[in-house]
CSV table of C-alpha atoms in Angstrom, one decimal:
chain,number,residue,atom,x,y,z
A,1,MET,CA,0.0,0.0,0.0
A,2,ARG,CA,1.1,3.6,-0.5
A,3,ARG,CA,0.9,4.3,3.3
A,4,PRO,CA,1.6,1.1,5.2
A,5,VAL,CA,-0.8,0.5,8.1
A,6,ALA,CA,2.2,-0.5,10.3
A,7,LEU,CA,3.4,3.1,10.4
A,8,ARG,CA,0.0,4.2,11.7
A,9,LEU,CA,0.1,1.8,14.6
A,10,ASN,CA,2.9,3.6,16.4
A,11,ALA,CA,0.6,5.7,18.5
A,12,ALA,CA,-1.4,2.8,19.7
A,13,LEU,CA,1.7,0.7,20.4
A,14,ALA,CA,3.2,3.6,22.4
A,15,THR,CA,0.1,3.8,24.5
A,16,LEU,CA,0.4,0.1,25.3
A,17,ALA,CA,4.1,0.4,26.1
A,18,VAL,CA,3.4,3.3,28.6
A,19,ALA,CA,0.7,1.2,30.2
A,20,ALA,CA,3.0,-1.7,30.6
A,21,ALA,CA,5.8,0.4,32.0
A,22,THR,CA,3.6,2.1,34.6
A,23,GLY,CA,2.0,-1.1,35.7
A,24,VAL,CA,-1.4,0.0,34.4
A,25,VAL,CA,-3.8,-2.9,33.8
A,26,LEU,CA,-5.7,-2.6,30.6
A,27,SER,CA,-9.1,-4.2,31.2
A,28,MET,CA,-10.3,-6.7,28.7
A,29,PRO,CA,-14.0,-7.7,28.1
A,30,GLU,CA,-15.0,-11.0,29.6
A,31,ALA,CA,-15.0,-13.8,27.1
A,32,ALA,CA,-18.2,-15.6,26.2
A,33,SER,CA,-18.3,-19.0,27.9
A,34,ALA,CA,-21.3,-20.4,26.0
A,35,ALA,CA,-21.3,-22.4,22.8
A,36,ALA,CA,-22.6,-20.9,19.6
A,37,THR,CA,-25.7,-18.8,20.2
A,38,GLY,CA,-28.2,-17.0,18.1
A,39,SER,CA,-29.1,-17.8,14.5
A,40,ALA,CA,-27.6,-16.9,11.2
A,41,THR,CA,-28.7,-13.7,9.6
A,42,GLY,CA,-28.5,-12.1,6.1
A,43,TYR,CA,-27.8,-14.1,3.0
A,44,ALA,CA,-26.5,-17.0,5.1
A,45,THR,CA,-30.2,-17.7,5.9
A,46,GLN,CA,-30.9,-18.3,2.2
A,47,ASN,CA,-30.2,-21.4,0.0
A,48,GLY,CA,-31.4,-23.7,2.7
A,49,GLY,CA,-29.9,-21.8,5.7
A,50,THR,CA,-26.8,-22.1,7.8
A,51,THR,CA,-26.9,-24.1,11.0
A,52,GLY,CA,-23.3,-25.4,11.2
A,53,GLY,CA,-22.9,-28.3,13.6
A,54,ALA,CA,-26.3,-28.0,15.2
A,55,GLY,CA,-27.6,-31.4,16.3
A,56,GLY,CA,-24.3,-33.1,16.3
A,57,THR,CA,-21.5,-33.8,18.8
A,58,THR,CA,-19.8,-31.0,20.8
A,59,VAL,CA,-16.1,-31.4,21.6
A,60,ARG,CA,-13.4,-29.1,23.0
A,61,ALA,CA,-10.1,-28.3,21.4
A,62,THR,CA,-7.1,-26.3,22.7
A,63,THR,CA,-4.7,-26.9,19.7
A,64,GLY,CA,-5.0,-26.7,16.0
A,65,THR,CA,-4.2,-30.4,15.8
A,66,ALA,CA,-7.1,-31.1,18.1
A,67,ILE,CA,-9.4,-29.2,15.8
A,68,HIS,CA,-8.3,-31.2,12.9
A,69,THR,CA,-8.6,-34.4,14.9
A,70,ALA,CA,-12.2,-33.6,15.8
A,71,LEU,CA,-13.0,-33.2,12.1
A,72,CYS,CA,-11.2,-36.4,11.2
A,73,ASN,CA,-12.9,-38.5,14.0
A,74,ARG,CA,-16.3,-37.9,12.5
A,75,ALA,CA,-18.2,-40.7,10.9
A,76,SER,CA,-18.3,-38.8,7.6
A,77,SER,CA,-17.3,-35.4,6.2
A,78,SER,CA,-20.9,-34.2,6.7
A,79,THR,CA,-21.5,-35.5,10.2
A,80,PRO,CA,-22.5,-32.4,12.3
A,81,ILE,CA,-20.0,-31.2,14.9
A,82,THR,CA,-19.5,-28.2,17.1
A,83,ILE,CA,-15.8,-27.6,18.1
A,84,GLN,CA,-15.4,-25.4,21.1
A,85,VAL,CA,-12.0,-23.7,21.0
A,86,GLU,CA,-10.1,-22.3,23.9
A,87,GLY,CA,-6.5,-21.0,24.0
A,88,THR,CA,-3.9,-20.0,21.4
A,89,ILE,CA,-3.9,-21.9,18.1
A,90,ASN,CA,-0.5,-21.4,16.3
A,91,HIS,CA,1.9,-23.2,13.9
A,92,GLY,CA,3.5,-25.1,16.8
A,93,ASN,CA,0.3,-26.9,17.7
A,94,THR,CA,-1.4,-27.3,14.3
A,95,ALA,CA,-0.4,-30.4,12.4
A,96,LYS,CA,-2.0,-32.2,9.5
A,97,VAL,CA,-4.4,-35.1,10.6
A,98,SER,CA,-5.6,-37.7,8.2
A,99,GLY,CA,-8.9,-39.4,8.0
A,100,ASN,CA,-11.9,-40.3,5.7
A,101,SER,CA,-13.9,-37.4,7.0
A,102,CYS,CA,-11.3,-34.6,6.6
A,103,ASN,CA,-8.7,-33.1,4.4
A,104,THR,CA,-6.4,-31.0,6.5
A,105,ALA,CA,-3.0,-29.4,6.3
A,106,ALA,CA,-0.3,-28.2,8.7
A,107,GLY,CA,0.0,-24.5,9.4
A,108,VAL,CA,-3.6,-23.6,8.6
A,109,ILE,CA,-7.0,-24.5,10.0
A,110,GLU,CA,-8.3,-26.4,7.0
A,111,LEU,CA,-12.1,-26.7,6.6
A,112,LYS,CA,-11.9,-28.4,3.2
A,113,GLN,CA,-14.4,-30.7,1.5
A,114,ILE,CA,-16.6,-30.9,4.6
A,115,SER,CA,-19.9,-29.6,5.8
A,116,ASN,CA,-22.0,-29.0,8.9
A,117,VAL,CA,-19.3,-27.6,11.2
A,118,THR,CA,-19.3,-24.9,13.9
A,119,LEU,CA,-16.1,-23.5,15.3
A,120,VAL,CA,-16.7,-21.3,18.4
A,121,GLY,CA,-14.4,-19.7,20.9
A,122,VAL,CA,-15.3,-20.4,24.6
A,123,GLY,CA,-13.9,-19.9,28.1
A,124,SER,CA,-11.0,-17.5,28.2
A,125,GLY,CA,-11.1,-17.0,24.5
A,126,ALA,CA,-9.7,-18.5,21.2
A,127,VAL,CA,-6.9,-16.8,19.4
A,128,PHE,CA,-5.6,-18.0,16.0
A,129,ASP,CA,-2.1,-16.4,16.1
A,130,GLN,CA,-0.5,-16.0,12.7
A,131,LEU,CA,-2.6,-18.9,11.5
A,132,GLY,CA,-5.5,-18.5,9.0
A,133,ILE,CA,-8.8,-20.3,8.6
A,134,HIS,CA,-9.2,-21.7,5.1
A,135,ILE,CA,-12.7,-22.8,3.9
A,136,ARG,CA,-12.6,-24.6,0.6
A,137,GLU,CA,-15.2,-26.8,-1.2
A,138,SER,CA,-17.3,-26.7,1.9
A,139,SER,CA,-20.8,-25.7,3.0
A,140,ASN,CA,-22.9,-25.0,6.2
A,141,ILE,CA,-20.0,-23.5,8.3
A,142,ILE,CA,-20.3,-21.3,11.3
A,143,ILE,CA,-17.3,-19.4,12.8
A,144,GLN,CA,-18.1,-17.5,16.0
A,145,ASN,CA,-16.3,-15.7,18.8
A,146,VAL,CA,-12.7,-16.1,17.7
A,147,THR,CA,-9.7,-13.8,17.0
A,148,VAL,CA,-7.5,-14.3,14.0
A,149,LYS,CA,-4.5,-12.1,13.8
A,150,ASN,CA,-1.3,-11.4,11.9
A,151,VAL,CA,-1.7,-14.0,9.2
A,152,LYS,CA,1.1,-13.5,6.6
A,153,LYS,CA,1.6,-14.4,2.9
A,154,SER,CA,5.3,-13.5,3.0
A,155,GLY,CA,7.9,-13.5,5.6
A,156,SER,CA,7.7,-16.0,8.4
A,157,PRO,CA,5.6,-17.8,9.3
A,158,THR,CA,3.1,-17.8,6.4
A,159,SER,CA,-0.4,-19.2,6.4
A,160,ASN,CA,-3.5,-19.3,4.3
A,161,GLY,CA,-2.1,-17.0,1.6
A,162,GLY,CA,-2.1,-14.2,4.1
A,163,ASP,CA,-5.8,-14.1,4.7
A,164,ALA,CA,-7.3,-14.2,8.2
A,165,ILE,CA,-10.4,-16.0,6.9
A,166,GLY,CA,-10.4,-17.1,3.2
A,167,MET,CA,-13.0,-18.9,1.2
A,168,GLU,CA,-12.7,-20.4,-2.2
A,169,SER,CA,-13.8,-23.1,-4.6
A,170,ASP,CA,-17.6,-23.7,-4.5
A,171,VAL,CA,-18.2,-22.6,-0.9
A,172,ARG,CA,-21.8,-22.2,0.2
A,173,ASN,CA,-23.6,-20.9,3.3
A,174,VAL,CA,-21.0,-19.6,5.8
A,175,TRP,CA,-21.9,-17.4,8.8
A,176,VAL,CA,-18.9,-15.6,10.5
A,177,ASP,CA,-20.0,-13.8,13.6
A,178,HIS,CA,-18.4,-11.9,16.5
A,179,THR,CA,-14.9,-12.4,15.3
A,180,THR,CA,-11.9,-10.1,15.5
A,181,LEU,CA,-9.7,-10.1,12.4
A,182,GLU,CA,-6.6,-8.0,12.5
A,183,ALA,CA,-3.2,-7.5,10.9
A,184,SER,CA,-0.3,-5.2,11.7
A,185,GLY,CA,0.2,-3.6,8.3
A,186,GLY,CA,-0.3,-3.9,4.6
A,187,GLU,CA,1.1,-5.9,1.7
A,188,SER,CA,4.6,-4.6,2.2
A,189,GLU,CA,4.6,-6.0,5.7
A,190,GLY,CA,3.5,-9.4,4.4
A,191,TYR,CA,-0.2,-9.3,5.0
A,192,ASP,CA,-3.1,-9.8,2.6
A,193,GLY,CA,-6.9,-9.7,3.2
A,194,LEU,CA,-8.8,-10.2,6.4
A,195,PHE,CA,-11.9,-11.7,4.9
A,196,ASP,CA,-11.7,-12.9,1.3
A,197,MET,CA,-14.1,-14.9,-0.9
A,198,LYS,CA,-13.4,-16.1,-4.4
A,199,ASP,CA,-14.0,-18.9,-7.0
A,200,ASN,CA,-17.8,-19.4,-6.6
A,201,THR,CA,-18.4,-18.5,-3.0
A,202,GLN,CA,-22.0,-17.7,-2.2
A,203,TYR,CA,-24.5,-17.1,0.6
A,204,VAL,CA,-22.2,-15.7,3.3
A,205,THR,CA,-22.8,-13.3,6.2
A,206,LEU,CA,-20.2,-11.4,8.2
A,207,SER,CA,-21.8,-9.9,11.3
A,208,TYR,CA,-20.8,-8.2,14.6
A,209,SER,CA,-17.1,-8.5,13.8
A,210,THR,CA,-14.1,-6.2,14.0
A,211,LEU,CA,-11.6,-5.8,11.1
A,212,ARG,CA,-8.7,-3.5,11.8
A,213,ASN,CA,-5.1,-2.4,11.1
A,214,SER,CA,-4.8,-3.9,7.6
A,215,GLY,CA,-4.0,-2.8,4.1
A,216,ARG,CA,-6.9,-4.8,2.8
A,217,GLY,CA,-10.3,-5.5,4.5
A,218,GLY,CA,-11.4,-8.2,2.1
A,219,LEU,CA,-12.6,-9.0,-1.4
A,220,VAL,CA,-15.3,-10.8,-3.3
A,221,GLY,CA,-13.9,-12.2,-6.5
A,222,SER,CA,-10.2,-12.5,-7.4
A,223,SER,CA,-10.3,-10.6,-10.8
A,224,GLU,CA,-12.5,-8.6,-13.0
A,225,THR,CA,-13.5,-11.7,-14.9
A,226,GLU,CA,-14.0,-14.0,-11.8
A,227,LEU,CA,-17.7,-13.0,-11.2
A,228,SER,CA,-19.1,-16.2,-9.7
A,229,ASN,CA,-19.3,-15.0,-6.2
A,230,GLY,CA,-22.1,-13.1,-4.4
A,231,TYR,CA,-25.0,-12.9,-2.1
A,232,ILE,CA,-23.0,-11.6,0.8
A,233,THR,CA,-24.2,-9.7,3.9
A,234,TYR,CA,-22.1,-7.4,6.0
A,235,HIS,CA,-23.8,-5.9,9.1
A,236,HIS,CA,-22.8,-4.4,12.5
A,237,ASN,CA,-19.1,-4.7,11.8
A,238,LEU,CA,-16.3,-2.3,12.7
A,239,TYR,CA,-13.8,-1.5,10.0
A,240,GLU,CA,-11.0,0.5,11.6
A,241,ASN,CA,-7.7,1.7,10.2
A,242,ILE,CA,-8.1,-0.1,6.8
A,243,ASP,CA,-6.4,1.1,3.6
A,244,SER,CA,-8.9,-0.3,1.1
A,245,ARG,CA,-11.3,-3.2,0.3
A,246,ALA,CA,-14.0,-2.6,2.9
A,247,PRO,CA,-15.0,-4.6,0.9
A,248,LEU,CA,-13.9,-4.9,-2.7
A,249,LEU,CA,-16.8,-6.4,-4.8
A,250,ARG,CA,-16.4,-7.9,-8.2
A,251,GLY,CA,-19.8,-8.9,-9.5
A,252,GLY,CA,-22.6,-10.3,-7.4
A,253,ILE,CA,-24.8,-8.7,-4.8
A,254,ALA,CA,-23.8,-7.5,-1.4
A,255,HIS,CA,-26.0,-6.1,1.4
A,256,ILE,CA,-24.0,-3.7,3.6
A,257,TYR,CA,-25.8,-2.2,6.6
A,258,ASN,CA,-25.2,-0.8,10.1
A,259,ASN,CA,-21.5,-1.0,9.8
A,260,TYR,CA,-19.1,1.5,11.5
A,261,TYR,CA,-16.2,2.7,9.3
A,262,VAL,CA,-13.4,4.6,11.0
A,263,LYS,CA,-10.2,5.6,9.2
A,264,LEU,CA,-10.6,4.1,5.7
A,265,ASN,CA,-7.4,5.6,4.4
A,266,GLU,CA,-7.5,5.1,0.7
A,267,SER,CA,-11.0,3.7,-0.2
A,268,GLY,CA,-13.8,1.8,1.3
A,269,ILE,CA,-16.7,0.0,-0.4
A,270,ASN,CA,-15.3,-0.6,-3.9
A,271,SER,CA,-18.1,-1.9,-6.2
A,272,ARG,CA,-16.6,-3.0,-9.5
A,273,ALA,CA,-17.2,-5.2,-12.5
A,274,GLY,CA,-21.0,-5.1,-12.4
A,275,ALA,CA,-21.3,-5.7,-8.6
A,276,ARG,CA,-24.4,-4.2,-7.0
A,277,ALA,CA,-24.3,-3.1,-3.3
A,278,LYS,CA,-27.2,-2.1,-1.1
A,279,VAL,CA,-25.6,0.3,1.4
A,280,ASP,CA,-28.0,1.2,4.3
A,281,ASN,CA,-27.6,3.1,7.6
A,282,ASN,CA,-23.8,2.9,7.9
A,283,TYR,CA,-21.7,5.4,9.7
A,284,PHE,CA,-18.5,6.6,7.9
A,285,LYS,CA,-16.0,8.7,10.0
A,286,ASN,CA,-12.6,10.3,9.3
A,287,SER,CA,-12.3,8.5,6.0
A,288,LYS,CA,-11.6,8.9,2.3
A,289,ASP,CA,-13.6,7.7,-0.8
A,290,VAL,CA,-15.8,5.4,1.3
A,291,LEU,CA,-18.0,4.3,-1.6
A,292,GLY,CA,-17.6,4.1,-5.4
A,293,THR,CA,-15.7,2.3,-8.1
A,294,PHE,CA,-11.9,2.6,-7.7
A,295,TYR,CA,-8.7,1.6,-9.5
A,296,THR,CA,-10.6,0.3,-12.6
A,297,ASP,CA,-12.9,1.4,-15.4
A,298,ALA,CA,-15.2,-1.7,-14.9
A,299,ALA,CA,-18.2,0.0,-13.3
A,300,GLY,CA,-20.0,-1.2,-10.2
A,301,TYR,CA,-23.3,0.0,-8.8
A,302,TRP,CA,-24.9,1.0,-5.4
A,303,GLN,CA,-28.2,1.8,-3.8
A,304,VAL,CA,-27.7,4.1,-0.8
A,305,SER,CA,-30.0,5.1,2.0
A,306,GLY,CA,-29.7,6.5,5.6
A,307,ASN,CA,-25.9,6.6,5.7
A,308,THR,CA,-23.9,9.2,7.8
A,309,PHE,CA,-20.7,10.7,6.3
A,310,ASP,CA,-18.7,12.3,9.2
A,311,ASN,CA,-15.5,14.0,8.0
A,312,VAL,CA,-15.3,12.1,4.8
A,313,THR,CA,-13.2,13.4,1.9
A,314,TRP,CA,-13.7,12.5,-1.8
A,315,SER,CA,-11.3,12.5,-4.6
A,316,ALA,CA,-12.0,13.8,-8.1
A,317,LYS,CA,-13.4,11.6,-10.8
A,318,GLY,CA,-11.1,10.1,-13.3
A,319,SER,CA,-10.9,7.3,-15.9
A,320,GLU,CA,-10.3,4.7,-13.2
A,321,ASN,CA,-11.8,6.5,-10.2
A,322,ASN,CA,-15.5,7.1,-9.7
A,323,PRO,CA,-16.3,8.1,-6.1
A,324,ALA,CA,-20.0,8.1,-5.2
A,325,GLY,CA,-19.6,11.4,-3.2
A,326,PRO,CA,-19.5,14.1,-2.1
A,327,ASP,CA,-23.3,13.6,-2.4
A,328,PRO,CA,-23.9,9.8,-2.9
A,329,LYS,CA,-26.9,8.9,-5.0
A,330,SER,CA,-28.2,5.5,-5.9
A,331,ASN,CA,-27.5,4.2,-9.5
A,332,THR,CA,-29.2,0.8,-9.1
A,333,THR,CA,-31.8,-1.0,-7.0
A,334,VAL,CA,-31.2,-4.2,-5.1
A,335,SER,CA,-34.0,-6.5,-3.8
A,336,ILE,CA,-33.2,-8.2,-0.5
A,337,PRO,CA,-35.0,-11.6,0.0
A,338,TYR,CA,-34.7,-11.8,3.9
A,339,SER,CA,-36.1,-9.8,6.7
A,340,TYR,CA,-33.8,-7.5,8.8
A,341,SER,CA,-34.0,-4.6,11.2
A,342,LEU,CA,-32.1,-1.4,10.7
A,343,ASP,CA,-30.6,0.6,13.5
A,344,ASN,CA,-30.5,4.4,12.9
A,345,ALA,CA,-27.1,5.4,11.5
A,346,SER,CA,-26.7,7.9,14.4
A,347,CYS,CA,-26.4,5.1,17.0
A,348,VAL,CA,-24.2,2.8,14.8
A,349,PRO,CA,-20.9,3.8,16.5
A,350,ALA,CA,-22.3,3.0,19.9
A,351,ILE,CA,-24.1,-0.2,19.1
A,352,VAL,CA,-21.2,-1.6,17.0
A,353,GLY,CA,-18.8,-0.6,19.8
A,354,ALA,CA,-20.8,-2.6,22.3
A,355,THR,CA,-21.3,-5.7,20.2
A,356,ALA,CA,-18.7,-6.2,17.4
A,357,GLY,CA,-15.7,-8.5,17.9
A,358,ALA,CA,-14.7,-11.6,19.8
A,359,ASN,CA,-15.2,-11.8,23.6
A,360,LYS,CA,-18.1,-9.3,23.7
A,361,GLY,CA,-20.5,-11.8,25.2
A,362,LEU,CA,-22.0,-12.5,21.8
A,363,LYS,CA,-24.2,-9.4,22.2
A,364,VAL,CA,-26.3,-8.2,19.3
A,365,SER,CA,-28.5,-5.2,18.6
A,366,ASP,CA,-32.2,-5.5,19.5
A,367,GLY,CA,-33.0,-3.5,16.4
A,368,SER,CA,-33.5,-0.3,18.4
A,369,CYS,CA,-29.9,0.6,19.1
A,370,SER,CA,-29.6,-1.4,22.4
A,371,PRO,CA,-27.3,-4.4,22.9
A,372,THR,CA,-28.9,-7.7,24.0
A,373,THR,CA,-27.5,-11.2,24.6
A,374,PRO,CA,-29.2,-14.1,22.8
A,375,THR,CA,-30.2,-17.0,25.0
A,376,PRO,CA,-28.1,-20.0,24.1
A,377,THR,CA,-29.9,-23.3,23.4
A,378,PRO,CA,-28.5,-26.1,25.5
A,379,ASP,CA,-27.0,-28.9,23.5
A,380,PRO,CA,-27.8,-32.3,25.1
A,381,THR,CA,-24.7,-33.8,23.4
A,382,ASP,CA,-22.3,-31.3,24.9
A,383,PRO,CA,-19.7,-33.2,26.9
A,384,THR,CA,-18.7,-30.2,28.9
A,385,PRO,CA,-19.6,-30.9,32.6
A,386,ASP,CA,-22.6,-29.2,34.1
A,387,PRO,CA,-21.3,-26.9,36.9
A,388,THR,CA,-24.4,-27.5,38.9
A,389,ASP,CA,-23.9,-31.3,39.0
A,390,PRO,CA,-21.6,-32.0,42.0
A,391,THR,CA,-20.7,-35.4,40.5
A,392,GLN,CA,-19.0,-33.9,37.4
A,393,PRO,CA,-15.6,-32.3,37.4
A,394,GLY,CA,-15.3,-28.7,36.3
A,395,GLY,CA,-13.0,-27.1,33.7
A,396,THR,CA,-11.8,-28.2,30.3
A,397,ASN,CA,-11.7,-31.8,29.3
A,398,LEU,CA,-8.0,-32.3,28.5
A,399,SER,CA,-8.7,-35.6,26.7
A,400,ILE,CA,-10.2,-33.9,23.7
A,401,GLY,CA,-7.4,-33.8,21.1
A,402,ALA,CA,-5.1,-36.0,23.1
A,403,GLY,CA,-3.8,-39.5,22.1
A,404,SER,CA,-5.0,-42.8,23.4
A,405,ASP,CA,-4.1,-46.5,23.6
A,406,GLY,CA,-5.0,-49.6,25.6
A,407,SER,CA,-4.4,-53.2,26.4
A,408,SER,CA,-6.9,-54.6,24.0
A,409,LYS,CA,-10.2,-53.6,22.3
A,410,ALA,CA,-13.3,-55.5,21.4
A,411,SER,CA,-14.6,-55.7,17.9
A,412,GLY,CA,-16.4,-52.5,16.9
A,413,SER,CA,-14.7,-50.3,19.5
A,414,SER,CA,-11.7,-48.0,19.3
A,415,TYR,CA,-9.2,-46.4,21.7
A,416,GLY,CA,-10.0,-43.0,20.1
A,417,HIS,CA,-13.7,-43.3,21.0
A,418,VAL,CA,-13.0,-42.4,24.7
A,419,ARG,CA,-11.6,-38.9,23.7
A,420,ASP,CA,-14.0,-37.9,20.9
A,421,GLY,CA,-16.7,-36.2,23.0
A,422,ASP,CA,-19.3,-38.6,21.6
A,423,MET,CA,-21.3,-40.7,24.1
A,424,ASN,CA,-22.5,-42.9,21.2
A,425,THR,CA,-19.1,-44.3,20.6
A,426,PHE,CA,-17.0,-46.3,23.1
A,427,TRP,CA,-14.0,-48.5,23.8
A,428,SER,CA,-14.5,-52.0,25.2
A,429,PRO,CA,-11.9,-54.5,26.2
A,430,ALA,CA,-11.8,-57.9,24.6
A,431,GLY,CA,-12.9,-59.5,27.9
A,432,SER,CA,-14.1,-58.3,31.3
A,433,THR,CA,-10.9,-56.6,32.2
A,434,GLY,CA,-8.5,-54.3,30.4
A,435,SER,CA,-6.9,-50.9,30.3
A,436,ILE,CA,-7.4,-47.6,28.4
A,437,SER,CA,-5.0,-44.7,28.4
A,438,ILE,CA,-5.0,-41.0,27.6
A,439,LYS,CA,-1.6,-39.6,26.5
A,440,TRP,CA,-0.1,-36.2,25.6
A,441,GLY,CA,3.1,-35.1,23.8
A,442,THR,CA,4.1,-33.0,26.8
A,443,ALA,CA,3.7,-33.4,30.5
A,444,THR,CA,0.1,-32.4,31.6
A,445,SER,CA,-1.2,-31.8,35.1
A,446,VAL,CA,-4.1,-34.0,36.0
A,447,SER,CA,-6.0,-34.1,39.3
A,448,LYS,CA,-9.4,-35.5,38.3
A,449,VAL,CA,-10.7,-38.1,35.8
A,450,ASN,CA,-14.3,-39.0,34.8
A,451,ILE,CA,-15.2,-42.4,33.4
A,452,ARG,CA,-18.5,-42.3,31.6
A,453,GLU,CA,-20.0,-45.6,30.6
A,454,ALA,CA,-21.9,-45.9,27.3
A,455,SER,CA,-25.7,-46.1,27.3
A,456,GLY,CA,-26.9,-49.5,28.3
A,457,SER,CA,-23.8,-50.5,30.1
A,458,THR,CA,-24.0,-48.3,33.2
A,459,GLY,CA,-22.8,-50.2,36.3
A,460,ALA,CA,-20.8,-52.8,34.4
A,461,ILE,CA,-17.4,-51.5,35.6
A,462,GLY,CA,-16.4,-53.1,39.0
A,463,ALA,CA,-12.9,-52.7,40.5
A,464,TRP,CA,-10.4,-50.4,38.9
A,465,ARG,CA,-7.1,-48.6,39.3
A,466,VAL,CA,-5.8,-45.2,38.0
A,467,VAL,CA,-2.2,-45.5,37.1
A,468,ASN,CA,0.6,-43.0,36.2
A,469,GLY,CA,1.5,-44.4,32.8
A,470,ASP,CA,4.9,-42.8,32.9
A,471,THR,CA,6.0,-44.5,36.1
A,472,GLY,CA,3.5,-47.3,36.7
A,473,ALA,CA,2.6,-45.9,40.1
A,474,VAL,CA,-1.0,-46.4,41.3
A,475,LEU,CA,-2.6,-43.1,41.9
A,476,THR,CA,-5.9,-44.4,43.3
A,477,SER,CA,-8.2,-47.3,43.1
A,478,GLY,CA,-11.9,-48.1,43.8
A,479,THR,CA,-15.1,-49.5,42.3
A,480,GLY,CA,-17.7,-48.2,39.8
A,481,ALA,CA,-17.4,-45.6,37.1
A,482,GLY,CA,-17.8,-41.8,37.6
A,483,ALA,CA,-15.8,-38.9,38.8
A,484,ILE,CA,-12.5,-39.8,40.4
A,485,THR,CA,-10.0,-37.5,42.3
A,486,VAL,CA,-6.3,-38.4,42.1
A,487,PRO,CA,-3.2,-36.7,43.6
A,488,LYS,CA,-2.4,-33.8,41.3
A,489,THR,CA,0.3,-35.3,39.0
A,490,SER,CA,2.2,-34.0,35.9
A,491,LEU,CA,2.4,-36.8,33.4
A,492,LYS,CA,2.3,-37.7,29.8
A,493,LYS,CA,0.1,-40.8,30.1
A,494,ILE,CA,-2.6,-41.8,32.5
A,495,THR,CA,-4.2,-45.2,32.5
A,496,PHE,CA,-7.6,-46.5,33.8
A,497,GLU,CA,-7.3,-50.2,34.5
A,498,ILE,CA,-10.5,-52.2,34.9
A,499,THR,CA,-9.6,-55.2,37.1
A,500,GLY,CA,-13.1,-56.5,37.6
A,501,SER,CA,-16.5,-56.2,35.9
A,502,SER,CA,-19.9,-57.9,35.9
A,503,VAL,CA,-20.1,-57.9,32.1
A,504,THR,CA,-17.9,-56.6,29.3
A,505,PRO,CA,-17.6,-52.8,30.1
A,506,LYS,CA,-18.0,-50.0,27.6
A,507,VAL,CA,-16.2,-46.7,28.3
A,508,ALA,CA,-17.8,-43.9,26.2
A,509,GLU,CA,-15.5,-41.1,27.6
A,510,PHE,CA,-12.3,-41.1,29.6
A,511,GLU,CA,-12.2,-37.4,30.6
A,512,THR,CA,-9.3,-35.8,32.3
A,513,TYR,CA,-9.1,-32.4,34.2
A,514,ALA,CA,-6.5,-30.3,35.7
A,515,GLY,CA,-8.7,-29.6,38.7
């Protein structure tokens, strides 16, 4: 870009440095602790709708490898699944995983050739650090309450072609909601787009998200002749300190409403190559050329209503520059097939500030400029312990995404079934006794385990021992399945040995907790 975003970050970074030096604590909003909430909006509601992993298994993941493992452990590439993500996902913990229900790659979260998946940040938050999310040849995907930052296409490390979230090759029905997508500069610093769609991507909604500090906000279509994309909704998003592409539209239809644009440095909504944009009740502040056709003579079109232009400057018209202002008028009409409520543009800075981005409690507008929190629908298949149930341990199940092995297994069962978050699958020994283990690549602190028997086999487990798999030391012993407290131990492998049972036991889940 002509004016790299990285140079404009100096003031903000200086503020942070002063805060750190003086011991000032910068408060952060509390992260949402619920799973995906609310329902898809905008064009993601069309073409059959977007429900993600609703109705399927819910699992936890704290690494990129665990995310890939959860995808690969499904019965098929279309088996619904919700993956709750907590912690930092980076190159060091994101490996390729193989399976019949997935097609993954190292160094990127790969949602490729799959469907019916929800990826949602929970607990203390989910940060994809220098690691992009790539959606390809997939459909019915929800991404909610995550931060993706500093994804590079050049320099080191690189990921996802430099896009924070990128979609390409016959993608359908994606809802991206309450995300924070950010870079630390423009193309010269190694970054590309924050939210890109190309090669026949349709029926997508980006809502209640923050896009900041990037040379490029995002595009729809990779060239003036690649016009197969469209039906995109952008609403209640914050675009802050973006050079251009907020968004860039090549062909197709976009509905852009109730967004807050601050510091669009070169251009904003760039409608080109026959694209048609319905631009309603947005607030543009301290920006340049926020709407028009820029850097091409391939005209695009817009329908405008209710927008506020606060300290917006406009360049002169030229052969490859057609700004809509200084007095924007509609030059097309766009029919919207779904229902929606418009906040007045005057309150957009406040409502977007209260709702947009990850870790904002998934708050949305009530349609009258006030934030509200949707009520989550409990998922009966969620393996996360109920904090009101004293028999269940609290915290994150450390077994999700870990490894597993055992002494033997009966036909039709698998060691991996005890760490997949699915109560319908199980491990069973070849006889009435046997052992099953959870193992990690690095030492992990464990103080509680929970043995959950499969439906129809409750009470089968008799005598048992919990063993430190590293040393062979017995941590505790007893009878009957359920929650078990062990001395807090740092280990790479923990084993549950069944030494007696009335019938062949079936262990659906071997959960482990730090306590």
